[in-house]
Tab-separated table of C-alpha atoms in Angstrom:
chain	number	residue	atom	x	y	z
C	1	UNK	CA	148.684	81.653	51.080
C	2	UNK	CA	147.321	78.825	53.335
C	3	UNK	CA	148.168	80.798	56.254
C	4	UNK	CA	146.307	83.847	55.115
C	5	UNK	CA	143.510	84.838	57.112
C	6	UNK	CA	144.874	82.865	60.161
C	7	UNK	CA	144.114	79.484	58.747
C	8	UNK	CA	147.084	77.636	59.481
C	9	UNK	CA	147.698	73.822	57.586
C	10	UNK	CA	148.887	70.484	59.955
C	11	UNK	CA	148.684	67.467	57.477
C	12	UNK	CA	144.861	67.295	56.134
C	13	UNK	CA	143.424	69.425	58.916
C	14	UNK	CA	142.780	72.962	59.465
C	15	UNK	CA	143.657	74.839	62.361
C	16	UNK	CA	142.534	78.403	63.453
C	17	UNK	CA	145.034	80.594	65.207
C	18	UNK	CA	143.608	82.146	68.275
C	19	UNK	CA	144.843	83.015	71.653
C	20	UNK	CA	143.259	80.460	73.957
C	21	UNK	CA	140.892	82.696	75.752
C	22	UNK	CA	139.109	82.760	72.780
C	23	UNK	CA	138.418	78.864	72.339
C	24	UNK	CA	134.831	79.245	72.972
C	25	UNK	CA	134.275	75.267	73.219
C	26	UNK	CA	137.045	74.567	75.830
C	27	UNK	CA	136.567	74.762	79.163
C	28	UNK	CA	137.881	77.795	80.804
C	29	UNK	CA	140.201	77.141	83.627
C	30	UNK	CA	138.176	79.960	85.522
C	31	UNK	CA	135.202	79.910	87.477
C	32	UNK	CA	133.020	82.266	89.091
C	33	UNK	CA	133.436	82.044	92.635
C	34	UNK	CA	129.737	82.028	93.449
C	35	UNK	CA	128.925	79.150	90.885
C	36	UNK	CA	131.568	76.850	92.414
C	37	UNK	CA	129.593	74.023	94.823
C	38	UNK	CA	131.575	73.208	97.752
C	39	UNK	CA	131.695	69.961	99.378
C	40	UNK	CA	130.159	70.409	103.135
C	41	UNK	CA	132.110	67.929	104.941
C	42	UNK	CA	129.298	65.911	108.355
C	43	UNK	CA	126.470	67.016	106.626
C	44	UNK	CA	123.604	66.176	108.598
C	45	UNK	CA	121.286	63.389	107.088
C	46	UNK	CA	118.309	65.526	107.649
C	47	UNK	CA	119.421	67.863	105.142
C	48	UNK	CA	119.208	71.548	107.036
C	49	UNK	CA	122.652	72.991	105.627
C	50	UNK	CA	121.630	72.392	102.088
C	51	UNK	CA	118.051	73.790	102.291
C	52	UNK	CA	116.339	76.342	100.930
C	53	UNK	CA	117.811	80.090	101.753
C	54	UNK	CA	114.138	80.540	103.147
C	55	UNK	CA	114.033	78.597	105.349
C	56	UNK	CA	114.359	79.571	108.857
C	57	UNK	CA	115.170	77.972	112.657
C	58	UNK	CA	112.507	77.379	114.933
C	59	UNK	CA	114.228	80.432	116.378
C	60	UNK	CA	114.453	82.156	113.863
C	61	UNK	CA	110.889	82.005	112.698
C	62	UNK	CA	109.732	82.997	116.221
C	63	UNK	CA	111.616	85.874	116.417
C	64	UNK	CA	110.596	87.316	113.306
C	65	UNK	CA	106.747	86.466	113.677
C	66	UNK	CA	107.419	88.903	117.326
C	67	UNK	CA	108.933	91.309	115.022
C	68	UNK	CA	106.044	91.776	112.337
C	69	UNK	CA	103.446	92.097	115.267
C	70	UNK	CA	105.428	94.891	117.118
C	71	UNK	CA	106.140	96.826	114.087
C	72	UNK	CA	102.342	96.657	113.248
C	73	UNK	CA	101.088	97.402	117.287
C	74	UNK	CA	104.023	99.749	117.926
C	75	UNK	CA	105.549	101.372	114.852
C	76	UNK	CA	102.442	101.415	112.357
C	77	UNK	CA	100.221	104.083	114.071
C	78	UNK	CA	103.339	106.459	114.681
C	79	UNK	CA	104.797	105.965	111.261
C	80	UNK	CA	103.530	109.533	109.613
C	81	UNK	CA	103.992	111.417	112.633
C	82	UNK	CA	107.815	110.534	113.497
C	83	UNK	CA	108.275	111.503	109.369
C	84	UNK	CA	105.973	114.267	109.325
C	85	UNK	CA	108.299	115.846	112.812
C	86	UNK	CA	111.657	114.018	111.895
C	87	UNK	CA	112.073	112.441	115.402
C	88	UNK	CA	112.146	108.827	116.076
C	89	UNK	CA	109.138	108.467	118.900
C	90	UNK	CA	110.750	107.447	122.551
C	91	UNK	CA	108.367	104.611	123.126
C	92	UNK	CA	109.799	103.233	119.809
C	93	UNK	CA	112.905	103.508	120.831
C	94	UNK	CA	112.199	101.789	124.374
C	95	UNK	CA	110.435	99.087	122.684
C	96	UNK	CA	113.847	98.234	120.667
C	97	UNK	CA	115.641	97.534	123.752
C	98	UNK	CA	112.420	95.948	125.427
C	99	UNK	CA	111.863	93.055	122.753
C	100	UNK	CA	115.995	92.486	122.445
C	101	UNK	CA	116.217	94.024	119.382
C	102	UNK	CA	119.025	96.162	120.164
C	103	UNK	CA	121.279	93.038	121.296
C	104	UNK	CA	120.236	90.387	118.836
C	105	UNK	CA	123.682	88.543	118.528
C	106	UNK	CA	125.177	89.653	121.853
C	107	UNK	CA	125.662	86.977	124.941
C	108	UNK	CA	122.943	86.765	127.168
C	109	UNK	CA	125.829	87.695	129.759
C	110	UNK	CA	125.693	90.741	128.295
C	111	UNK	CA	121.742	90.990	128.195
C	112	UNK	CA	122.013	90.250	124.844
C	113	UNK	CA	119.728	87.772	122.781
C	114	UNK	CA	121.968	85.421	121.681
C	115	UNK	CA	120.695	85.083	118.205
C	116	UNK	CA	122.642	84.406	115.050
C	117	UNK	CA	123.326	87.029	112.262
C	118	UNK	CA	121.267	85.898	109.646
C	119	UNK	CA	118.251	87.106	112.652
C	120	UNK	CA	119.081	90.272	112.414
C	121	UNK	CA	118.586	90.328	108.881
C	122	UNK	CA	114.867	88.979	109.326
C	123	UNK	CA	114.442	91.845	112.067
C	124	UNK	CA	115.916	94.684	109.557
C	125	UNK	CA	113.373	93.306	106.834
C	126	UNK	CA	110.490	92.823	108.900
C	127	UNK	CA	110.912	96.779	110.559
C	128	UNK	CA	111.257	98.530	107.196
C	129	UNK	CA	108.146	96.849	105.936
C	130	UNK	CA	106.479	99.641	108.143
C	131	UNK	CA	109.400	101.961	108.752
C	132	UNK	CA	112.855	101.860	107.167
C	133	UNK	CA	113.750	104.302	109.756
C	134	UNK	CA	113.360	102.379	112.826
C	135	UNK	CA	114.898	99.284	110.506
C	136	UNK	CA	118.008	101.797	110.538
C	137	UNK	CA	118.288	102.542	114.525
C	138	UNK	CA	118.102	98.328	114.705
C	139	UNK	CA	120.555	97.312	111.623
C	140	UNK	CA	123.495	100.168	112.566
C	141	UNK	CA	122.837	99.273	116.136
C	142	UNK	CA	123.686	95.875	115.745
C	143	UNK	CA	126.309	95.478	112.430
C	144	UNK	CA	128.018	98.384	113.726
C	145	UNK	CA	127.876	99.354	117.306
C	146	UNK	CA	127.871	95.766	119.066
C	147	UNK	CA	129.820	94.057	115.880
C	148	UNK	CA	132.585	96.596	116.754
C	149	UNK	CA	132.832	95.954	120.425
C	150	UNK	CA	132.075	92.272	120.343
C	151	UNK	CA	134.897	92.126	117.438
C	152	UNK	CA	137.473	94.646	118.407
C	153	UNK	CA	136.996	95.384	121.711
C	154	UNK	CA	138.867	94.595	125.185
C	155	UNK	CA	137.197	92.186	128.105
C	156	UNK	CA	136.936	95.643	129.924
C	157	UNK	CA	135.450	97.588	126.771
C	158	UNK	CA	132.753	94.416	126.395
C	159	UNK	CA	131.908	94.687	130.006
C	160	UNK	CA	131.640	98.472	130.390
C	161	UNK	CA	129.649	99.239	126.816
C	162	UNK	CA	127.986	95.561	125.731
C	163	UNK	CA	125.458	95.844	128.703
C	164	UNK	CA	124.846	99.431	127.744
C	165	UNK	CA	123.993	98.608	124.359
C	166	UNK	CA	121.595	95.823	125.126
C	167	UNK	CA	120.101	97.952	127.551
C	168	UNK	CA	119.194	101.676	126.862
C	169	UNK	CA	122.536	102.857	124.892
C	170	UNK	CA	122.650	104.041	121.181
C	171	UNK	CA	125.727	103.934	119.486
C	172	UNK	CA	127.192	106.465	116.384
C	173	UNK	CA	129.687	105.102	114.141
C	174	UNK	CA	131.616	108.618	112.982
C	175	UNK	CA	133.125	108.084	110.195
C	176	UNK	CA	132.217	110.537	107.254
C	177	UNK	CA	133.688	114.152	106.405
C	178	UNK	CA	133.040	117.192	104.776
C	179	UNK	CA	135.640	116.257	102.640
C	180	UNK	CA	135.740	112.672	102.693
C	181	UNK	CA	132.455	110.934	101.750
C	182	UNK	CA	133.325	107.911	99.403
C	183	UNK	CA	136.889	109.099	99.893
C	184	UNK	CA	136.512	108.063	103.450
C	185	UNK	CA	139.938	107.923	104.100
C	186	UNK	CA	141.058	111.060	103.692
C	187	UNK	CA	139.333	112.117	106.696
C	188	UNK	CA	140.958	115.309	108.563
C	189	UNK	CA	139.875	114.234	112.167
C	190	UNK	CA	143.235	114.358	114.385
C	191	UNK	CA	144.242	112.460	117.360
C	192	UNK	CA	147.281	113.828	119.196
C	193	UNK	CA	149.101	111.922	121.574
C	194	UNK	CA	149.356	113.647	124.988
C	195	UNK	CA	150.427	110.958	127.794
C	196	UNK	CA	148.250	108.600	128.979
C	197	UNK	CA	145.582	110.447	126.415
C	198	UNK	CA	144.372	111.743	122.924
C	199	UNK	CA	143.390	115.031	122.197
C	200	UNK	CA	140.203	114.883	119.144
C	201	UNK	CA	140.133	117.456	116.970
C	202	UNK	CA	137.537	117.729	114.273
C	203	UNK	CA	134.321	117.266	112.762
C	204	UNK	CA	132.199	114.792	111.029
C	205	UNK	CA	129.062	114.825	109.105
C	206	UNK	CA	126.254	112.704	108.347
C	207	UNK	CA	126.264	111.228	111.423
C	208	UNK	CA	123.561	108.587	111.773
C	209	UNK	CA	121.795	108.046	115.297
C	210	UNK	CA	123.844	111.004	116.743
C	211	UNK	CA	120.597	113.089	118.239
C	212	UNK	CA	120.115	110.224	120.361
C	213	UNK	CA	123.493	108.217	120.479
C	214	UNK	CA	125.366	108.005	124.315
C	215	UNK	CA	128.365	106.936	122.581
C	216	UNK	CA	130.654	107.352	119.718
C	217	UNK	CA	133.084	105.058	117.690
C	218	UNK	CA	135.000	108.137	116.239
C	219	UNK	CA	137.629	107.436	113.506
C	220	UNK	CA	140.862	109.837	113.984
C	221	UNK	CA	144.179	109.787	112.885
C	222	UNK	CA	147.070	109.797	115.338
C	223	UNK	CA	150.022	110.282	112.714
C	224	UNK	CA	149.124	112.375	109.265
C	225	UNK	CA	152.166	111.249	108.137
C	226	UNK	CA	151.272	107.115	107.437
C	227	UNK	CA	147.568	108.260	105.519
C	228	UNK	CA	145.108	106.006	106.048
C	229	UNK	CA	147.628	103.865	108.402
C	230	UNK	CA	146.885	106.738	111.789
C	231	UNK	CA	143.876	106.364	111.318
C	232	UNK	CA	142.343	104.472	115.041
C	233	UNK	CA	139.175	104.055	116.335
C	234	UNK	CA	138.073	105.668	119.629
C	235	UNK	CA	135.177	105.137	122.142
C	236	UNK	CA	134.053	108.624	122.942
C	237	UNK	CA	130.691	109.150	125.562
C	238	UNK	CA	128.602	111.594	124.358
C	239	UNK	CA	128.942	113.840	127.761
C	240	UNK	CA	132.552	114.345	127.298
C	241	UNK	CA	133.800	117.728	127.150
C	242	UNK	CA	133.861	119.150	123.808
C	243	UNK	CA	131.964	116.423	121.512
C	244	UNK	CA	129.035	118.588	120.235
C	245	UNK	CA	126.118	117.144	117.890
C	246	UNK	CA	124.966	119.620	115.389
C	247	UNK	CA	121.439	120.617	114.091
C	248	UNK	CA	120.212	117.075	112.354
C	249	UNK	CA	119.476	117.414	108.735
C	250	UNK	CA	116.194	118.151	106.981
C	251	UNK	CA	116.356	114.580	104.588
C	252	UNK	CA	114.617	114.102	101.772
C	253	UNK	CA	113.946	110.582	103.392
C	254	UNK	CA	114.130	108.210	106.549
C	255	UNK	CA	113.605	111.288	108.228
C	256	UNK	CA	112.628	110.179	111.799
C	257	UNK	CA	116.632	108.551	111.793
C	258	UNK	CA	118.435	111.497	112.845
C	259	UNK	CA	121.347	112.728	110.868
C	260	UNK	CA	123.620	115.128	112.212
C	261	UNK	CA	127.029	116.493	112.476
C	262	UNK	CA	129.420	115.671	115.237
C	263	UNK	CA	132.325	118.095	116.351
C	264	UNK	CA	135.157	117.047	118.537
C	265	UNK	CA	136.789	120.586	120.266
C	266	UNK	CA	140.127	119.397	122.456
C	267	UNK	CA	138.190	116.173	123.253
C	268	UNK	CA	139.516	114.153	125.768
C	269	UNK	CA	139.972	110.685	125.832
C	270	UNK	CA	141.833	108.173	127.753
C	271	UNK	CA	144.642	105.809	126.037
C	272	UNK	CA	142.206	102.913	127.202
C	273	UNK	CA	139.485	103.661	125.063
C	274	UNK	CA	141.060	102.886	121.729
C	275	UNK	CA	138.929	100.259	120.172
C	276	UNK	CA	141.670	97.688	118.821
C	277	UNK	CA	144.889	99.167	117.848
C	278	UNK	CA	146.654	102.195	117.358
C	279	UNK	CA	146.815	102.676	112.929
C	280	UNK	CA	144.205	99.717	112.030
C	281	UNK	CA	140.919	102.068	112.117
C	282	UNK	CA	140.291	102.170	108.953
C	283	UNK	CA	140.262	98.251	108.536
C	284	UNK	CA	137.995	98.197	111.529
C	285	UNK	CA	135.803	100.759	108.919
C	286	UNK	CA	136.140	98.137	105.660
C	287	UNK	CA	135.317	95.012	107.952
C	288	UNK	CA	132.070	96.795	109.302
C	289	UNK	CA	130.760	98.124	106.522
C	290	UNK	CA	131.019	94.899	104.887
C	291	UNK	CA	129.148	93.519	107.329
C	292	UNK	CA	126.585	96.453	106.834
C	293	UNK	CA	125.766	96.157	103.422
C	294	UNK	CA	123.828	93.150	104.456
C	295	UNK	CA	121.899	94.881	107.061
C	296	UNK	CA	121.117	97.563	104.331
C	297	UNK	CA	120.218	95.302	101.516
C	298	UNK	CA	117.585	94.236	104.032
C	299	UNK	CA	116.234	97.320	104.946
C	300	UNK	CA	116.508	98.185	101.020
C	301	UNK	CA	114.453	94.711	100.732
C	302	UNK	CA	112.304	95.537	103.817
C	303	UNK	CA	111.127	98.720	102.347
C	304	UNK	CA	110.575	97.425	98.780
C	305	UNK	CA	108.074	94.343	100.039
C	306	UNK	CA	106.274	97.073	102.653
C	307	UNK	CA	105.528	99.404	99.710
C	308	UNK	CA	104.437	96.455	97.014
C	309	UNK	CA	102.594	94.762	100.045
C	310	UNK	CA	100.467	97.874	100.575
C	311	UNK	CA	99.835	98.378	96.366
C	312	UNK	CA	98.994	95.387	95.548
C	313	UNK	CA	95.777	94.715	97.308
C	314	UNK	CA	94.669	98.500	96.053
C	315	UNK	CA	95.039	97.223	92.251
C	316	UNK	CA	93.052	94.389	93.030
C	317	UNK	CA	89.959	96.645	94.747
C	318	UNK	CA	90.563	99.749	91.772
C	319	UNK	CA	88.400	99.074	89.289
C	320	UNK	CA	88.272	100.876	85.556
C	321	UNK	CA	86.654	99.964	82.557
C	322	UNK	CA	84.838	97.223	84.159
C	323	UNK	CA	87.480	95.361	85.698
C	324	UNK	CA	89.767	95.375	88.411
C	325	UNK	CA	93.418	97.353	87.255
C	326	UNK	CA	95.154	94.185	88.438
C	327	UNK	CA	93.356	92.514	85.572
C	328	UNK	CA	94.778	93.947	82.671
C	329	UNK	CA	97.389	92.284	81.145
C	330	UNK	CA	99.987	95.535	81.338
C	331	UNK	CA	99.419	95.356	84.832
C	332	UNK	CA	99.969	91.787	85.782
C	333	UNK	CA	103.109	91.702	83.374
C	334	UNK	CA	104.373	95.184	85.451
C	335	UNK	CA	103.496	93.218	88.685
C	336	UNK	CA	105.073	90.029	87.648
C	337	UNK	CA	108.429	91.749	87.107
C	338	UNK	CA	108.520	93.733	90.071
C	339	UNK	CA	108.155	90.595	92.026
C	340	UNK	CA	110.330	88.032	90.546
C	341	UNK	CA	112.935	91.204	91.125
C	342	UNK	CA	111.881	91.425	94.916
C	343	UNK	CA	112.377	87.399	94.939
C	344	UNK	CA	115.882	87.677	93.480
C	345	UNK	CA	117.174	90.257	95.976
C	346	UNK	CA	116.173	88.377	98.909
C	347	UNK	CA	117.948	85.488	97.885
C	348	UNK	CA	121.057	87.562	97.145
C	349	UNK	CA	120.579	89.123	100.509
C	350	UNK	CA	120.151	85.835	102.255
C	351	UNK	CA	122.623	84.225	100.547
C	352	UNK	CA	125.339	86.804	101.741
C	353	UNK	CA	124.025	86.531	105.099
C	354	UNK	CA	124.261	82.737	105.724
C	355	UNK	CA	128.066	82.950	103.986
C	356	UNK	CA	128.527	85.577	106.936
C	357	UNK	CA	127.111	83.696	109.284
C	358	UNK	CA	128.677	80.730	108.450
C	359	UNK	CA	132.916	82.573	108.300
C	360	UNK	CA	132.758	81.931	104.501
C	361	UNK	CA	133.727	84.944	102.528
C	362	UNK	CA	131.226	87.102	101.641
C	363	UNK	CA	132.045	90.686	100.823
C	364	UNK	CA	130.909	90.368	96.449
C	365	UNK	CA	127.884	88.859	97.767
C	366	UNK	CA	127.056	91.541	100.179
C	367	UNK	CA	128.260	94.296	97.349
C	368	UNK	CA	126.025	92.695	95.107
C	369	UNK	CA	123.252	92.251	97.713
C	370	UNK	CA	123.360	95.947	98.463
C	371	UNK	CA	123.436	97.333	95.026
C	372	UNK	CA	120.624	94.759	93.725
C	373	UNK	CA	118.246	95.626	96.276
C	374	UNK	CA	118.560	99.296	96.316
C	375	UNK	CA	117.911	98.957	92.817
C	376	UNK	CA	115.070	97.160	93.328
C	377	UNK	CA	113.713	98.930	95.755
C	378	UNK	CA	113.722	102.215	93.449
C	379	UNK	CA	112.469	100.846	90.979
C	380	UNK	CA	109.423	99.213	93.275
C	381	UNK	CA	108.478	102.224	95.082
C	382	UNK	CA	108.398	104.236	91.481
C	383	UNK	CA	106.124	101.730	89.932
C	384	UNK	CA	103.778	101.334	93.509
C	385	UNK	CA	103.023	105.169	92.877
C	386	UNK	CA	102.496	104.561	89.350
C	387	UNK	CA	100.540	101.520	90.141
C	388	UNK	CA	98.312	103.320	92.587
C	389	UNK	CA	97.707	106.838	90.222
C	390	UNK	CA	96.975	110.312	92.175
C	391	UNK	CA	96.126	108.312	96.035
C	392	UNK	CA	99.909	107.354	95.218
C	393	UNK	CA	100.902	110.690	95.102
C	394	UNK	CA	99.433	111.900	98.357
C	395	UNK	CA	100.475	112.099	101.896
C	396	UNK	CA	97.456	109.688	102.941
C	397	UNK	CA	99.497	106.644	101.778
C	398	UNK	CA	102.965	105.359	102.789
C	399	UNK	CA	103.614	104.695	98.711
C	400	UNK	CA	105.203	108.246	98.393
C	401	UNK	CA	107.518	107.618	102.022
C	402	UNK	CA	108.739	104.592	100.734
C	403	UNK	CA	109.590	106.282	97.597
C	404	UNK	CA	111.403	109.248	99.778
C	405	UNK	CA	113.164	106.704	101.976
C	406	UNK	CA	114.440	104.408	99.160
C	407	UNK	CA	117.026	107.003	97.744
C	408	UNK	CA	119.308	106.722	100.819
C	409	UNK	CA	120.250	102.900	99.595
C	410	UNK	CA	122.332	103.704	96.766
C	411	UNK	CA	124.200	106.147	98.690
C	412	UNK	CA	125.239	104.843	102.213
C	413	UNK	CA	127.112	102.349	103.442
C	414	UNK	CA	129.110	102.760	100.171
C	415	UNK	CA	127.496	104.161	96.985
C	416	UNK	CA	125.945	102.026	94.098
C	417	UNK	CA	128.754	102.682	92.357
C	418	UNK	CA	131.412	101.521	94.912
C	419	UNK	CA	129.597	98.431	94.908
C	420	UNK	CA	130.371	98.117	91.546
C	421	UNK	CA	133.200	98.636	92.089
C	422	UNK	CA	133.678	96.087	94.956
C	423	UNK	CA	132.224	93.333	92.725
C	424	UNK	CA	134.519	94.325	89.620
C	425	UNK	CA	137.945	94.290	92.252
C	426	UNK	CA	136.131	90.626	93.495
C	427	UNK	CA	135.615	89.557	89.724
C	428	UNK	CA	139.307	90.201	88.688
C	429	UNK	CA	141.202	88.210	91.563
C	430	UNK	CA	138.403	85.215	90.807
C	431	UNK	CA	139.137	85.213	86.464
């Protein structure tokens, strides 16, 4: 009878019988990664590696105070006329490559900056304050396009494309099907061997950059037969015979980043412009787009401070019932929120930049960087519209483009719910 109810007797004392997972005062054996301290071995007596994720290099703080006054000389005034005609303006475009934004981490032997990665992620944030759309052209230009050569690429590739890319060259990561979206690698795109070249086959959609790209990383797979181990990663110029880019869409949002579809007919390319090698494409794809969650989490961040940055001050002018509308308490409670949410996804998106800055792994963090703030940033734009009443609503405020634009961050770059999914594959190895 003692042992009834899972009471079990040793001597005088009492013992409950429970697996050990559920000893609630011991201390479990596992640790979330991300709480664990780490010991950094010649830190520097001034302190910088330990301080605060805000704060920023000398360089680093220059580069983005350039940043916030070109976006407000040379985006601002062309903002509702590049959505209003979905086309990025050309002077924008040429003022990208002008101010080095289009090379931020590459050599300056390349005519790159020579900045670090967590710099880019200032730029992103800084351009989607006024225009998530030119944020875009930057981030994909420079996680994607230059990441890819820089990381994959031969000397030759580097010194044919890098200077390019620095210079007056967009580049179009090609990725997405029809039929393969989330699925990506099920992609039907074929490569067949013929010599000393490939023969493309194919098409691709949603196809960021591609109205304006000059060339293409295009992901095709040279043997159907492994799956997702053909698939290889090919350098394609957009004048070679047979790559065609389709009518661009008509998006709900970013709509002056041009979205198209790309279709490869018999394409020609030579053996030598394989990025990498033959079969390892599609971890060329996964190591890129892990890299690219950042840059999104900061245009996701970007767009969410632009929109409460403009709302704000327009609460505090509004007056009803005597008072400004930032005075009531609803409000400043609303407000309060809102921000303390902004605050916690730049920190997130920080923090995963400076662990991929510094080689420390950092895919959860960027997962949970990218899914936070395009969260955030929903939810920000939804209540700036709210927070502004019927001017909200109308064309004659950015509130409502913010609120178009945001959507796009829980689907590319990996859904919301592949993030999840991401963190909950990261959480399971750690526990």
């Amino acid at each position: 009878m003692a042992a009834a109810g899972g009471w079990l007797r040793s001597g005088a004392k009492l013992k409950r019988n429970m697996p050990a997972y559920l000893a609630s005062w011991r201390a479990s054996p596992c640790v979330f990664r991300s709480s664990k301290s780490e010991l950094m071995p010649n830190l520097a007596s001034d302190g910088v590696v330990c301080a605060p994720l805000q704060t920023f290099t000398e360089e680093e703080t220059m580069l983005k105070n350039m940043v916030t006054k070109f976006a407000q000389e040379r985006v601002a005034p062309l903002v509702q006329k590049m959505d209003e005609n979905s086309k990025m303006e050309d002077s924008v475009i040429q003022g990208l490559f002008e101010q080095g934004l289009m090379g931020i981490e590459l050599g300056e032997e390349y005519g790159g900056t020579g900045a670090s990665f967590f710099s880019i992620i200032l730029v992103v944030e800084e351009l989607a304050k006024v225009d998530p759309a030119v944020a875009l052209l930057c981030e994909l230009q420079n996680t994607l396009t230059n990441k890819l050569f820089t990381t994959y690429g031969t000397e030759e590739q580097k010194g044919t494309y890098l200077p390019r890319v620095a210079k007056d060259t967009i580049g179009s990561f090609c990725l997405s099907e029809a039929g393969s979206g989330s699925d990506a690698f099920s992609l039907k795109t074929r490569a067949e061997k013929k010599g000393d070249y490939y023969i493309i086959n194919g098409s691709k959609m949603w196809i960021s950059l591609a109205e304006h790209a000059g060339v293409f990383f295009v992901m095709a797979n040279t043997d159907p037969s492994l799956g997702y181990r053909g698939i290889t990663c090919f350098i394609v110029d957009r004048n070679t015979e047979g790559l065609h880019v389709g009518k661009k869409e008509d998006k709900l949002g970013i709509r002056a980043s041009s979205t198209c579809p790309v279709t490869f007919e018999n394409v020609k390319v030579p053996e030598t412009n394989i990025l990498g090698q033959v079969g390892q494409g599609y971890k060329y794809a996964i190591g890129m787009l892990n890299t690219g969650r950042i840059g999104i989490a900061a245009q996701m961040l970007g767009l969410a401070q632009g929109c409460f940055d403009h709302t704000i001050p327009y609460t505090k002018e509004r007056v009803q019932f005597g008072k400004s509308v930032f005075d009531f308490q609803g409000m400043q409670h609303q407000i309060a929120q809102v921000a303390t949410q902004l605050e916690a996804a730049r920190l997130l998106t920080y923090n995963a930049a400076r662990l991929a800055e510094t080689g420390r792994p950092f895919i959860k963090e960027a997962s949970m960087a990218k899914y936070y703030a395009a969260e955030v940033a929903t939810l920000t734009t939804s209540k700036c519209i709210e927070w502004m009443g019927g001017v909200g609503f109308t064309k004659n405020y950015p509130i409502e483009k913010y609120y178009r634009d945001c959507k796009i961050g829980t689907i590319y770059e990996g859904t919301s719910n592949i993030q999840l999914s991401t963190i909950a594959k990261s959480l399971a190895q750690e526990y």
